[in-house]
Amino acid sequence: MCGIVGYLGPAKAAPVLLSELRCLEYRGYDSAGVAIIQDGELSVLKAAGKLNNLEKLITDNKPTATVGIGHTRWATHGVPNDQNAHPHLDSSKTIAVVHNGIIENYEELKEELIKEGCAFESDTDTEVIAHLISKEYEKEKDMLKAIFKTVERLRGAYALGVVSQKHPDKIYAINQHYSLSVGLGNNESFLASDSMAVRQYTNKVVRLEQSEIAEITVEGVRLFAFDGKEVKRRPMSLDSNPYVIDKGGYKHFLLKEIHEQPLVLRQTLAKYLIHPTKPVSFIPHITPNGNAPTNNEEENALSKSYGVHLSDMEVKGIDRIQVVACGTAYHASLVGKLIIEQLCNIPVAVDIASETRGRRLMVNESTLTIAVSQSGETADTLSALEEAKKLGSFTLGITNRPDSHLAQITPNLIVTECGIEVSVAATKTYLAQLTSFYLLGIYLAEKRGAISAEQAKKLKSDLNAIPTLLEQILARENEIRMASLKYADAHDVVFIGRGLNYPTALEGALKLKELSYIHASGYAAGELKHGPIAVLDSKVPVVTVIVPGSVYEKTLSNAQEARARNAQMIAVACEGDEQAAKTFDTVLSIPQVDEFFSPLLTVVPMQLMSYFIADYLGKDVDQPRNLAKSVTVE
Ligand code: M6R
């Protein structure tokens, strides 16, 4: 949450900071600001609202400074207004700070600083940092020393960017449990929370690790641990193709990303599944650069962390799997549990990562803990994985970002091949996470001898057929649009499903509420009668996910119970399902598919339905209110 950027070099800083911030808007978009040092004076431009408001300020003021830091905010302390927008200054207005994270002891620090005469201008936890650095600087007359002293006082997880009017040739960056990257250009340097933001200028990057401080100049960067010891780290090379972020002719990124799903699946499958007769391999034959893996450390720094490196003995010794994730990734994990249990006969527990806090995680040396996170930066998920590591569990990450924090803290990593997902609502990454679970299930089952070669071959062939089926759903987009808009005036929508499609119902409800702001809830279809059925009447649409297979009849009975309460009946069902045609007012049809793989298809009509309703209602589809794509606070 919140994005930090910085620039130091010969160019005008403000436009560079703005274009870096554009890449980080996914981390928060309720206000933005920059602090620049121009003609020896520190000045701040900041505005509540989207980045365009800051852009306007910059255009009006035309700053020519060549050094500065910037910030895009997702509010934690204090409402999103101009005063609470970052950067924040000390009392002398010579030190500016931008901040991602939470300072847990800010109230006691603030009280102390007020007693010492500091005047506060915002409700943020960030402002204490500017005052603390300033106080220490008065004593030390040295920014680095002042920062070392300041971090000793701060509790919590945070990343910071700092500039001082007295040292206009330097930017300081501080990392405590977050991600920060310094981009090294030709006589210029960049700072960003996500290396993607500096990739447009350079592919040479130094990442800050935990509890590190960077002193950045145009010549490069010096790193120090919090205890003051200098740390040497060679820069790494990023993917040589900068990420292209454009809508490709679609009205919204979300719609583009929904349409990218067949390609994404093909890419993820191509990476780990060489042929249906060959075992699934998580040592990729393609690296993030699209090249074959090499041993060149600098060139292939990202691919080093790739792959599952558990020995056959270790895989056979796993007696329990624990999965931790949040939001959409949690829904993918619920499907993952059923896949792995069915294929491998290993018990799998799935927890919402934030719910693992304050209790004992039931993991040990024979457990595999899997953290699933599109961004690889979700604080709750990372904390849960760290806890599992401490308890001796094997760990594995499933992420779309091989350059993320998650990739750094686990030796085993499955990378989904989605490209950047810009829209805050997850769509293509959900499908890729599901695909990773199917591949992982087959991989574990093959290694443990839980399935025959024939079964494995059939599963892989079925998986390879999914992208074509997805294309068939997307070809019916217009039909789905017309059907969905009939329900755009609903105030409450209920989603139900059973078995593998219970998580689909949860995901369908999440998509609809986050995009359209219509209240929606997902339930296990059999649970409807245990309470939720009380909300049903003729104004409430009920979306039932129903595919032929082990739970078809029972799901149909649950749908009938809703129909008997006059609910508006919608189904996501397979084409040719005559029973569904009779039971439901609207059928969003998908091609016929084996129940086992159906979650890969059933979610798509729901994504489209949510998109079309939200767009029709005029909502901010790609950046829904109050949300951020990367949730880096607990
Ligand atoms: O980056 P992560 O996958 O860890 O994010 C977890 C959730 O914040 C995320 O899935 C969120 O629920 C989606 N953006 C909703 O569409």
XYZ file of C-alpha atoms and ligand atoms in Angstrom, residues 326-329 372-376 378 381 424-426 433 510-511 514 629 631, ligand 1:
36
model
C -5.948 -13.189 1.168
C -8.889 -12.105 -0.973
C -9.011 -13.597 -4.434
C -5.816 -15.566 -3.776
C -0.367 -17.461 -2.626
C -0.103 -13.799 -3.581
C -0.403 -12.147 -6.960
C 1.705 -9.182 -5.849
C 4.007 -11.125 -3.550
C 0.678 -8.726 0.841
C 0.470 -13.393 3.682
C -7.141 -3.614 -8.984
C -9.669 -6.450 -9.219
C -7.843 -9.718 -9.835
C -3.246 -19.276 -9.496
C -16.182 -10.521 -4.322
C -15.885 -9.419 -7.962
C -15.655 -4.624 -5.337
C -3.824 -3.623 -5.546
C -1.988 -4.494 0.414
O -1.466 -9.621 -4.120
P -2.329 -10.620 -3.418
O -2.777 -11.732 -4.295
O -1.692 -11.143 -2.156
O -3.607 -9.815 -2.971
C -4.560 -10.377 -2.127
C -5.856 -9.616 -2.193
O -5.672 -8.305 -1.753
C -6.396 -9.590 -3.631
O -6.566 -10.882 -4.111
C -7.741 -8.849 -3.702
O -8.702 -9.538 -2.973
C -8.141 -8.726 -5.155
N -7.507 -7.582 -5.730
C -9.598 -8.649 -5.336
O -9.919 -8.633 -6.686
